[in-house]
PDB file of N, CA and C in Angstrom:
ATOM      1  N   UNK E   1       0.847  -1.168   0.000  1.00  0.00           N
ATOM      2  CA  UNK E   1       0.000   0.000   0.000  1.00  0.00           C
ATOM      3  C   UNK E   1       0.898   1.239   0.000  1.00  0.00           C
ATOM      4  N   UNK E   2       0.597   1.750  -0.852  1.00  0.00           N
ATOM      5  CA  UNK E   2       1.548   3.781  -1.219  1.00  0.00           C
ATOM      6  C   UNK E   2       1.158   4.331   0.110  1.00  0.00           C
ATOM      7  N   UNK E   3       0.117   4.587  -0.065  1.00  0.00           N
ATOM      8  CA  UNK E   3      -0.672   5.719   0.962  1.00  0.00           C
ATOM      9  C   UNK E   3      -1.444   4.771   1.899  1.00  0.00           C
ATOM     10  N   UNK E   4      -1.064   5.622   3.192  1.00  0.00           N
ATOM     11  CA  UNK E   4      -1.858   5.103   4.216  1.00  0.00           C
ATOM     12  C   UNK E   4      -1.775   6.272   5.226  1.00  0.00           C
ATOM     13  N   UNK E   5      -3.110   6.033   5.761  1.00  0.00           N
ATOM     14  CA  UNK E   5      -3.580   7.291   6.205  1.00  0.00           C
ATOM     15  C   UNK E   5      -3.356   7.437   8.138  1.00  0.00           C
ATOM     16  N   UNK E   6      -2.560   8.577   8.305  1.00  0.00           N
ATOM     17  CA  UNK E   6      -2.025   9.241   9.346  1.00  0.00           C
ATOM     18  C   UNK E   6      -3.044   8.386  10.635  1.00  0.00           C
ATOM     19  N   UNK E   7      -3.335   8.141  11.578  1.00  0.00           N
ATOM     20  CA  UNK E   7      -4.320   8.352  12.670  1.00  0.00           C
ATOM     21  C   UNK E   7      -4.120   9.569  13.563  1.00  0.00           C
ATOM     22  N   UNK E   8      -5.199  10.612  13.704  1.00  0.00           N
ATOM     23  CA  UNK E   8      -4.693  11.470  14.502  1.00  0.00           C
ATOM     24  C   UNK E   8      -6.022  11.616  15.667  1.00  0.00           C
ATOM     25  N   UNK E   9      -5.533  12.897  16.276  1.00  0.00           N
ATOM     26  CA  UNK E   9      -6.579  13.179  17.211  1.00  0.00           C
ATOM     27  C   UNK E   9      -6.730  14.593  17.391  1.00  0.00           C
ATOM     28  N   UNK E  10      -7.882  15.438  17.752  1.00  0.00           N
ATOM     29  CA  UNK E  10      -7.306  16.672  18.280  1.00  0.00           C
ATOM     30  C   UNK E  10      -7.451  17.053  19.588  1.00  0.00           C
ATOM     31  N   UNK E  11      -6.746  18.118  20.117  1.00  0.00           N
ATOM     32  CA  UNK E  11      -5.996  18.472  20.882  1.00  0.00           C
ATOM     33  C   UNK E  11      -7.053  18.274  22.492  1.00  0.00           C
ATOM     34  N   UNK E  12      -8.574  18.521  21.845  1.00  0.00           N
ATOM     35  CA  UNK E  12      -9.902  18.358  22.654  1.00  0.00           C
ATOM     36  C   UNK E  12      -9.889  16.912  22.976  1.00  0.00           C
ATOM     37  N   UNK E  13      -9.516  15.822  22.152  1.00  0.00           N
ATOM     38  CA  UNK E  13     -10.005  14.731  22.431  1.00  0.00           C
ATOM     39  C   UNK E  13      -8.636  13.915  23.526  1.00  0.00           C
ATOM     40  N   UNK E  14      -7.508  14.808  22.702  1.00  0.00           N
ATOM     41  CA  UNK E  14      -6.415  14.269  23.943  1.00  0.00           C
ATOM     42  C   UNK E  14      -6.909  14.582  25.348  1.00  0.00           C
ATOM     43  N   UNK E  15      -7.333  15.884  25.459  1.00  0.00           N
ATOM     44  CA  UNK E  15      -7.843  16.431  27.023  1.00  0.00           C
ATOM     45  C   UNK E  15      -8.359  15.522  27.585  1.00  0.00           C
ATOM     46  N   UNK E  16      -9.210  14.932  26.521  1.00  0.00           N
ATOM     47  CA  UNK E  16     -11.064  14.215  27.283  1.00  0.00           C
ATOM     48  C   UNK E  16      -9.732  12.584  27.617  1.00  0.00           C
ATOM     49  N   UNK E  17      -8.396  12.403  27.063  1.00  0.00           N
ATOM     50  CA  UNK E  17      -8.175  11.131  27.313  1.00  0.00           C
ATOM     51  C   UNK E  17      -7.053  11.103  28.758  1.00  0.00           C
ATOM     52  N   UNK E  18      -6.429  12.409  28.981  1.00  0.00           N
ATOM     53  CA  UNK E  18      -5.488  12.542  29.794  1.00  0.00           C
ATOM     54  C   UNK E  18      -5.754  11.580  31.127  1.00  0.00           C
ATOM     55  N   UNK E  19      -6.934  11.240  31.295  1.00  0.00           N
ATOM     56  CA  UNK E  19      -7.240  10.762  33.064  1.00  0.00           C
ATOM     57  C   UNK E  19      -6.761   9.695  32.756  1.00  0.00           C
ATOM     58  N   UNK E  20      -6.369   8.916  31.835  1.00  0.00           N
ATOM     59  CA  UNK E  20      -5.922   7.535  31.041  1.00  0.00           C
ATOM     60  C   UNK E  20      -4.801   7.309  31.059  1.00  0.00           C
ATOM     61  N   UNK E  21      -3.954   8.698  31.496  1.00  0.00           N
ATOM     62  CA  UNK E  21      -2.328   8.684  31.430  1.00  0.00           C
ATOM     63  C   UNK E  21      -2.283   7.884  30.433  1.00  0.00           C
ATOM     64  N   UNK E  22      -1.654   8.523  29.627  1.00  0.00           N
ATOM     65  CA  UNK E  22      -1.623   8.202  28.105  1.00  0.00           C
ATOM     66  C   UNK E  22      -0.299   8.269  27.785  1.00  0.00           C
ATOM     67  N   UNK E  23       0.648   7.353  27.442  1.00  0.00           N
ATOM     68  CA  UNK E  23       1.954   8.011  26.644  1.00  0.00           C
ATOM     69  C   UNK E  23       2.020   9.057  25.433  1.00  0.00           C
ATOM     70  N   UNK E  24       3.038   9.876  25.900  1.00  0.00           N
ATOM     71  CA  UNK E  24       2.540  11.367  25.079  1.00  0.00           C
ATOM     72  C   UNK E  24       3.852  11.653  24.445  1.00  0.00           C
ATOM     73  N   UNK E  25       4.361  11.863  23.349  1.00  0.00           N
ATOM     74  CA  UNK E  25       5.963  11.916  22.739  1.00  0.00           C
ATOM     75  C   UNK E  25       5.896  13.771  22.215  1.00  0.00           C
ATOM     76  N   UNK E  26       6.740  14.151  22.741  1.00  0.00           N
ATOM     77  CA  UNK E  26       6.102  15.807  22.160  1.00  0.00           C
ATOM     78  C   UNK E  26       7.905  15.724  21.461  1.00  0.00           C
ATOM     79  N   UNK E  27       7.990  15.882  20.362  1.00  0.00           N
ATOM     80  CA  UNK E  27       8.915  15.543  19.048  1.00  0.00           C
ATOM     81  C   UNK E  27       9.595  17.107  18.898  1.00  0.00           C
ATOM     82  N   UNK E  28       9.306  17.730  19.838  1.00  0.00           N
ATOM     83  CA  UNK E  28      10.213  19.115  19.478  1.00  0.00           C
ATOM     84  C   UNK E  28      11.809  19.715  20.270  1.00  0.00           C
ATOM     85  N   UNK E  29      12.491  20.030  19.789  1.00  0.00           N
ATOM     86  CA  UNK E  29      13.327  20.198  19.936  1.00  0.00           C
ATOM     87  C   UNK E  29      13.598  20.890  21.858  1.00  0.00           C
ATOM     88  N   UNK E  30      14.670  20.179  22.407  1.00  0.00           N
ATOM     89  CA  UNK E  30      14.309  20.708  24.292  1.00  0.00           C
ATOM     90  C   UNK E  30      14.309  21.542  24.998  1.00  0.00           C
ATOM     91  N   UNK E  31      14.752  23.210  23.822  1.00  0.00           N
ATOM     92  CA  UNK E  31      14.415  24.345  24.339  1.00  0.00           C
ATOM     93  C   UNK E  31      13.130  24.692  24.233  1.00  0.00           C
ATOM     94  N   UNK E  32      12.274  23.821  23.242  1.00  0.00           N
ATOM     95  CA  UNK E  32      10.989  24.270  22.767  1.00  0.00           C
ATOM     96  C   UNK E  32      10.063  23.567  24.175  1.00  0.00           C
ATOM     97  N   UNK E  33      10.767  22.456  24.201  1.00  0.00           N
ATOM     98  CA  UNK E  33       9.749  21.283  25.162  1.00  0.00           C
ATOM     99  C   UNK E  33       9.642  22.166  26.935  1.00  0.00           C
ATOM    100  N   UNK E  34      11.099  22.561  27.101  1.00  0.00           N
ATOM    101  CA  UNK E  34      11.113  23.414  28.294  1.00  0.00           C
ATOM    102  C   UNK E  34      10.325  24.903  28.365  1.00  0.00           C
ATOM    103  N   UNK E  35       9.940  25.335  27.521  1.00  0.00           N
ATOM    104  CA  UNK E  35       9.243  26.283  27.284  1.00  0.00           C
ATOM    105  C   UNK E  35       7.629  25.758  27.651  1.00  0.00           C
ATOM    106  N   UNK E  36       7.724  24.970  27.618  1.00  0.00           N
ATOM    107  CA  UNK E  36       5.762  24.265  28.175  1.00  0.00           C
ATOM    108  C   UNK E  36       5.854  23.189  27.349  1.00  0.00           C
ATOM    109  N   UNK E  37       5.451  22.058  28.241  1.00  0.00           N
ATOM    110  CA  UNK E  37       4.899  20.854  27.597  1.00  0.00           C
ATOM    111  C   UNK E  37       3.537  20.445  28.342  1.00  0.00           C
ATOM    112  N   UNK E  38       2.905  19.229  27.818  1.00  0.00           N
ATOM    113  CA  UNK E  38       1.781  18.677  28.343  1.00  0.00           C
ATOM    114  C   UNK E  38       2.495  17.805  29.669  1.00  0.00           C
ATOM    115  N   UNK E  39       1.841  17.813  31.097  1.00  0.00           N
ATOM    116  CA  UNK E  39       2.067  17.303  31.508  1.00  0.00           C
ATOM    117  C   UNK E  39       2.397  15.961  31.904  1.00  0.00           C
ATOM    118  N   UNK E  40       3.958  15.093  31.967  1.00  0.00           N
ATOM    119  CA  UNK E  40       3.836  13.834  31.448  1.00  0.00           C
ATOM    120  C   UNK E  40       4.952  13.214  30.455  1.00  0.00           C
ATOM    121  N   UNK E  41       4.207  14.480  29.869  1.00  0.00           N
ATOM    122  CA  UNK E  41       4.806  14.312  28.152  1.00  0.00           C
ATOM    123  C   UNK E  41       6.295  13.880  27.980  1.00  0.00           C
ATOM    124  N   UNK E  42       6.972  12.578  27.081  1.00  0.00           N
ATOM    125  CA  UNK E  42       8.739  12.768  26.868  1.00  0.00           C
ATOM    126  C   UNK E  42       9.097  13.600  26.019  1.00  0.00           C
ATOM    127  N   UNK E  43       9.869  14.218  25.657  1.00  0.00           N
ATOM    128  CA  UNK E  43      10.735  14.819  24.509  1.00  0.00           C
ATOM    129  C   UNK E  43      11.311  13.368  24.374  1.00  0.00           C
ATOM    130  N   UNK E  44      11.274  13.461  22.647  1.00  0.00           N
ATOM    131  CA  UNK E  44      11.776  12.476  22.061  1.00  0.00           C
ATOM    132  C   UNK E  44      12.319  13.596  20.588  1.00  0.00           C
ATOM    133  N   UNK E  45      12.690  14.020  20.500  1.00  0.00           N
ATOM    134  CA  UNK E  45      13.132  15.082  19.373  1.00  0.00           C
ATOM    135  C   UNK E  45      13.238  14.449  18.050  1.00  0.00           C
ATOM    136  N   UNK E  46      12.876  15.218  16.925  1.00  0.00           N
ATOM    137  CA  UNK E  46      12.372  14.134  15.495  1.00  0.00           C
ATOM    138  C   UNK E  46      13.222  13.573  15.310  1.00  0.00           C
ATOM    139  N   UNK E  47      14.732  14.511  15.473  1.00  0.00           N
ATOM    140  CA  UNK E  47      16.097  13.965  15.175  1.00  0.00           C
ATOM    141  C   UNK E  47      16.003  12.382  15.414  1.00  0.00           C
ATOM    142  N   UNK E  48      15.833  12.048  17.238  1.00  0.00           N
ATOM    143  CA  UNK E  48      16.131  10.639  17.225  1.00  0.00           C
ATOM    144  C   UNK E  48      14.603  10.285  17.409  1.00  0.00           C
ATOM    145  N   UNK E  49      13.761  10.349  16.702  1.00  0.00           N
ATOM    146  CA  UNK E  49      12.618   9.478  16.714  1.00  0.00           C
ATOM    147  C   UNK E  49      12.939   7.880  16.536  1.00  0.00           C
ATOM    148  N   UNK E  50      13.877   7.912  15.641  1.00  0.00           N
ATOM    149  CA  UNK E  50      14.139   6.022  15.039  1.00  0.00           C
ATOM    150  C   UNK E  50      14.868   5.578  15.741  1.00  0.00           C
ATOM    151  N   UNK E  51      15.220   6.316  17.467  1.00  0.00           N
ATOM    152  CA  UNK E  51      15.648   5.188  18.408  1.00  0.00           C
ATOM    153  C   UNK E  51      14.452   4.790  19.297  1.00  0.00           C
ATOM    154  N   UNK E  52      13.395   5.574  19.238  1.00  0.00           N
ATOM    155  CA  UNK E  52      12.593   5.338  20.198  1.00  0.00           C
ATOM    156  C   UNK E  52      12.340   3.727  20.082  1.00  0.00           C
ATOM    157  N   UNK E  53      12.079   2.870  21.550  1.00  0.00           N
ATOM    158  CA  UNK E  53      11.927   1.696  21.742  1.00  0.00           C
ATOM    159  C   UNK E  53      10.944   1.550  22.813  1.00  0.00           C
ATOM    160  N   UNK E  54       9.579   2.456  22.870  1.00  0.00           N
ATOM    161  CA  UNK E  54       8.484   2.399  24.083  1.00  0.00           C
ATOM    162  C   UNK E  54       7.813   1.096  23.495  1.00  0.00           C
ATOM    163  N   UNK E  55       7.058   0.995  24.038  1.00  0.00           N
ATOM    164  CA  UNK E  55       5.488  -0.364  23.717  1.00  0.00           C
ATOM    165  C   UNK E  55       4.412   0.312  23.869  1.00  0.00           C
ATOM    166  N   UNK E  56       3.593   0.123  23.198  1.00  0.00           N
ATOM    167  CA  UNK E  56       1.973   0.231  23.596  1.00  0.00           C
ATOM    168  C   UNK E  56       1.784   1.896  22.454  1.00  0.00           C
ATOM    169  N   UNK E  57       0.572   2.239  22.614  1.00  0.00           N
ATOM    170  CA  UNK E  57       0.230   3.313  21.857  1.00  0.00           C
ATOM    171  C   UNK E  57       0.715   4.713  22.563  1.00  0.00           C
ATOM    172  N   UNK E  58       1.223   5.305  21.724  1.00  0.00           N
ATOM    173  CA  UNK E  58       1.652   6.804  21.992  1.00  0.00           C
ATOM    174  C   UNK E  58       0.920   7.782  21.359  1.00  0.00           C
ATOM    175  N   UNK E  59       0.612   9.109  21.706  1.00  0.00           N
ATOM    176  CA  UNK E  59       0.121  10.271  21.056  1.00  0.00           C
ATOM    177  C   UNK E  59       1.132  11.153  20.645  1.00  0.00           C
ATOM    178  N   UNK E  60       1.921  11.180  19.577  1.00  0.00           N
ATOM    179  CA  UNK E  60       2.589  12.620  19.026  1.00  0.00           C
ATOM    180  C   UNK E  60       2.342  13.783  18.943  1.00  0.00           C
ATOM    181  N   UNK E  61       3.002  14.785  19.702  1.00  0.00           N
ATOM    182  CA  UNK E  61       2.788  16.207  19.635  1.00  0.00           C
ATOM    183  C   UNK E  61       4.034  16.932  18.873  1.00  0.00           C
ATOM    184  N   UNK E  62       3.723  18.091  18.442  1.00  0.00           N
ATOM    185  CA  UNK E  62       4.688  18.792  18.532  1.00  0.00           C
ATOM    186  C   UNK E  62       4.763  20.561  18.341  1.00  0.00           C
ATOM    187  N   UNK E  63       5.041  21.254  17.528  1.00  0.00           N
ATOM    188  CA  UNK E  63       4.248  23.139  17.700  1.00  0.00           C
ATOM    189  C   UNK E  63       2.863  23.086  17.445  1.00  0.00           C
ATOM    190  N   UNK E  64       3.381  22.489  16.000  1.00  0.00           N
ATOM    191  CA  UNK E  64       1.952  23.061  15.133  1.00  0.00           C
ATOM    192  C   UNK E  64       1.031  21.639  14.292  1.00  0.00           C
ATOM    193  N   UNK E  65       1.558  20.825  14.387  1.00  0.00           N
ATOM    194  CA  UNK E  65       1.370  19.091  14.120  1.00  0.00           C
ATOM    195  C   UNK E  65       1.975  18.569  12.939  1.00  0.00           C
ATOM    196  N   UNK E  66       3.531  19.312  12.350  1.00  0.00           N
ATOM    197  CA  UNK E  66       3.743  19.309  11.087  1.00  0.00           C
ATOM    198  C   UNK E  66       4.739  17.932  11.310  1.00  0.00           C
ATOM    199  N   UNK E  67       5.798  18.281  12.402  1.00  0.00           N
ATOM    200  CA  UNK E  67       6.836  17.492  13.279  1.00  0.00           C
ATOM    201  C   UNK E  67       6.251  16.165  13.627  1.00  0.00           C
ATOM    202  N   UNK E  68       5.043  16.038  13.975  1.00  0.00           N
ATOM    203  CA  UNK E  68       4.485  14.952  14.829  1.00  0.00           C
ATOM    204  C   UNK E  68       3.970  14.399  13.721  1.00  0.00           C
ATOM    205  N   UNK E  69       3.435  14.817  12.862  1.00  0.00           N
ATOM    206  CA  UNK E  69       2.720  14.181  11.746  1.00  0.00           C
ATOM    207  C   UNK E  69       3.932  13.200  11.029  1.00  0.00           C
ATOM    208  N   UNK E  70       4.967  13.421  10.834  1.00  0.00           N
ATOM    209  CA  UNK E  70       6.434  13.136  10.262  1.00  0.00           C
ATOM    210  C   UNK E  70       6.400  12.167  10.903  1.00  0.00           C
ATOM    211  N   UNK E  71       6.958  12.238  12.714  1.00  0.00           N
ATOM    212  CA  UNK E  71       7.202  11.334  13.445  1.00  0.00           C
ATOM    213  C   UNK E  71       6.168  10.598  13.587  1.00  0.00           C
ATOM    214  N   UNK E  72       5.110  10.443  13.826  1.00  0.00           N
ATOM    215  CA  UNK E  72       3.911   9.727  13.329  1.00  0.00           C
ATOM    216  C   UNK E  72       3.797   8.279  11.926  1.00  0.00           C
ATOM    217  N   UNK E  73       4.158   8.892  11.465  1.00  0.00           N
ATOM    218  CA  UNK E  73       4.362   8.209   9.796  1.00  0.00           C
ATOM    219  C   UNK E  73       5.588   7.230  10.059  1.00  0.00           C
ATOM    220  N   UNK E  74       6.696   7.929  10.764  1.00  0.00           N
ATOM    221  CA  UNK E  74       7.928   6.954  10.813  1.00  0.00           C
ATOM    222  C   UNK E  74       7.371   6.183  12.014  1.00  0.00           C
ATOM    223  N   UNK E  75       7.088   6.478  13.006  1.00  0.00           N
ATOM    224  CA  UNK E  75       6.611   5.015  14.329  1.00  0.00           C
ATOM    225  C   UNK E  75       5.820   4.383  13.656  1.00  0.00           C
ATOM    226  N   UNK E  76       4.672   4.403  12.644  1.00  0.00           N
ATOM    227  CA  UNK E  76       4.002   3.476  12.404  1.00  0.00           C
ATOM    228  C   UNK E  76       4.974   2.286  11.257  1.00  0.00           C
ATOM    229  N   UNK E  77       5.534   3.217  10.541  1.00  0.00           N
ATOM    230  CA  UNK E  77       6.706   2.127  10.045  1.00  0.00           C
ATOM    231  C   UNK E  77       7.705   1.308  10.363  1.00  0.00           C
ATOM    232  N   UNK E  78       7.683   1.783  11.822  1.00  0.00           N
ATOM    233  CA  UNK E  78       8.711   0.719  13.411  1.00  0.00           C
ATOM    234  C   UNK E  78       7.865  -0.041  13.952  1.00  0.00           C
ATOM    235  N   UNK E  79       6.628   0.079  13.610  1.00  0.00           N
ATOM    236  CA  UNK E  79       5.673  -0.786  14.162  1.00  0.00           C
ATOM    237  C   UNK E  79       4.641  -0.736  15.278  1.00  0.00           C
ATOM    238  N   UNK E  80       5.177   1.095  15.820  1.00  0.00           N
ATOM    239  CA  UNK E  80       4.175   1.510  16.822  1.00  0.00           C
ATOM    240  C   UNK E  80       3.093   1.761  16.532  1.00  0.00           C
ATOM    241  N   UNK E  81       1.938   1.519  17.328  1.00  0.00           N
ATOM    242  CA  UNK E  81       1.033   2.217  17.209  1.00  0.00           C
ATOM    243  C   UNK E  81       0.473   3.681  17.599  1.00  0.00           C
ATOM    244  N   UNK E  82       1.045   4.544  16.954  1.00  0.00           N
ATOM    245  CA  UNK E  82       1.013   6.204  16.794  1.00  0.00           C
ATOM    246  C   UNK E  82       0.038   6.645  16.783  1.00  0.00           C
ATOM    247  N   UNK E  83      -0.517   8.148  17.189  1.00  0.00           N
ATOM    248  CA  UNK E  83      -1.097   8.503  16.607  1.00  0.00           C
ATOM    249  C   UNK E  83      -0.905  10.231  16.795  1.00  0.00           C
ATOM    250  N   UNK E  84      -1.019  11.280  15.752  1.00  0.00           N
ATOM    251  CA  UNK E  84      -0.487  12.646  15.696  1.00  0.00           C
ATOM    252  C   UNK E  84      -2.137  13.278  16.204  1.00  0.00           C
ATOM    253  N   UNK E  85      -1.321  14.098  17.220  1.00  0.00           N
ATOM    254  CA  UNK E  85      -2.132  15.048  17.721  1.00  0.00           C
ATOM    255  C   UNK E  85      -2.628  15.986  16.492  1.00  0.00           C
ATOM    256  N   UNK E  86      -3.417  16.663  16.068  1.00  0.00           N
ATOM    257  CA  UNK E  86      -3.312  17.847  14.924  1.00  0.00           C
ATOM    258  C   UNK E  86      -3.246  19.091  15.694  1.00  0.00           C
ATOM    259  N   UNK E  87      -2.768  19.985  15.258  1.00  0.00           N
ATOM    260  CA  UNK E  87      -2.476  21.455  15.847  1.00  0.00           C
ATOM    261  C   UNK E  87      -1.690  21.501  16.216  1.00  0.00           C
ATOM    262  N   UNK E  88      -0.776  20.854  17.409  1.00  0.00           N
ATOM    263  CA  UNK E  88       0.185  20.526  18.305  1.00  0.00           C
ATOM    264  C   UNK E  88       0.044  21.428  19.499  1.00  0.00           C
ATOM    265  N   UNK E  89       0.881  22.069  19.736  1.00  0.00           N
ATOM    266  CA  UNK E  89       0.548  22.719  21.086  1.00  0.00           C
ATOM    267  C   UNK E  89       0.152  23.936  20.898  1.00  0.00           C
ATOM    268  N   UNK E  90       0.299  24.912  19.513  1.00  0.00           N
ATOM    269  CA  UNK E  90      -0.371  25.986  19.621  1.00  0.00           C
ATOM    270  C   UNK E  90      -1.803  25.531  20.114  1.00  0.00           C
ATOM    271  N   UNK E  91      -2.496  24.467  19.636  1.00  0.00           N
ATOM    272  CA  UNK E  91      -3.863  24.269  19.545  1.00  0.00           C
ATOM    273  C   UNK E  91      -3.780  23.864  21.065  1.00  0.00           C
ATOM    274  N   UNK E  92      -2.996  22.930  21.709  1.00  0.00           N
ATOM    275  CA  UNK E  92      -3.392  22.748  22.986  1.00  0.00           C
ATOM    276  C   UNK E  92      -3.556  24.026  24.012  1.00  0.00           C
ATOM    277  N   UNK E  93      -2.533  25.254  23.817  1.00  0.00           N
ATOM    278  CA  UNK E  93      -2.735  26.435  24.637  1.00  0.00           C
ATOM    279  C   UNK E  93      -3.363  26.640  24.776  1.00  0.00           C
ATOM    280  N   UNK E  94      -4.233  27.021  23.349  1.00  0.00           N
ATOM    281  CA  UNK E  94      -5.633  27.661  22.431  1.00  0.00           C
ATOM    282  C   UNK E  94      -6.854  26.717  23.986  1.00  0.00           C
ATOM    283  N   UNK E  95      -6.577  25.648  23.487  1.00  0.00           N
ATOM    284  CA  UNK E  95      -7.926  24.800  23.869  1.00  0.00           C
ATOM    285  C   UNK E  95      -8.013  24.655  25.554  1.00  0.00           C
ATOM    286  N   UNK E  96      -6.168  24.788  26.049  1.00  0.00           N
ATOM    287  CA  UNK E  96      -6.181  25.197  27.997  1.00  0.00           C
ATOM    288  C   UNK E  96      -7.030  26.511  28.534  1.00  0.00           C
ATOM    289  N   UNK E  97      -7.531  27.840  27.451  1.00  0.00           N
ATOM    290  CA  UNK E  97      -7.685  28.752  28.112  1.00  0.00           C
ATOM    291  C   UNK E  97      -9.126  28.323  28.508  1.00  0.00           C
TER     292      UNK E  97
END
């Protein structure tokens, strides 16, 4: 199969899942991640996405969901089960106020 299609979520439905403690990969670089992350959340930076070695399903974040969408596409080709936040964290700020 060429194309296969992203799984994502948005930024509302991560909220509604947080009580689930959810593994959360926020893919941005660690001055960005120290600047605010979701609580929880690893930095896993896109750079080394293809060492990551977690289990079980993760949610990708990252600014704007361009990064996560990337890293997204490559975990599902390692065999994780991924899935990209859309918006990334502008949208999560947006959706904390």
């Amino acid at each position: 199969m060429f194309w296969q299609k992203t799984k994502s979520v948005t930024t509302d439905e991560l909220q509604a899942i947080l009580k689930e403690k959810p593994t959360i990969i926020d893919v941005r670089e660690p001055y960005e991640f120290k600047n605010g992350h979701i609580p929880g959340a690893k930095n896993v930076p896109l750079g080394t996405i293809d060492s990551y070695t977690g289990k079980g399903h993760v949610y990708v974040i990252c600014a704007s969901g361009s990064r996560s969408a990337s890293a997204t596409k490559r975990l599902t080709k390692m065999g994780v089960d991924a899935t990209n936040v859309k918006g990334g964290m502008f949208m999560w700020k947006g959706a904390r106020k």
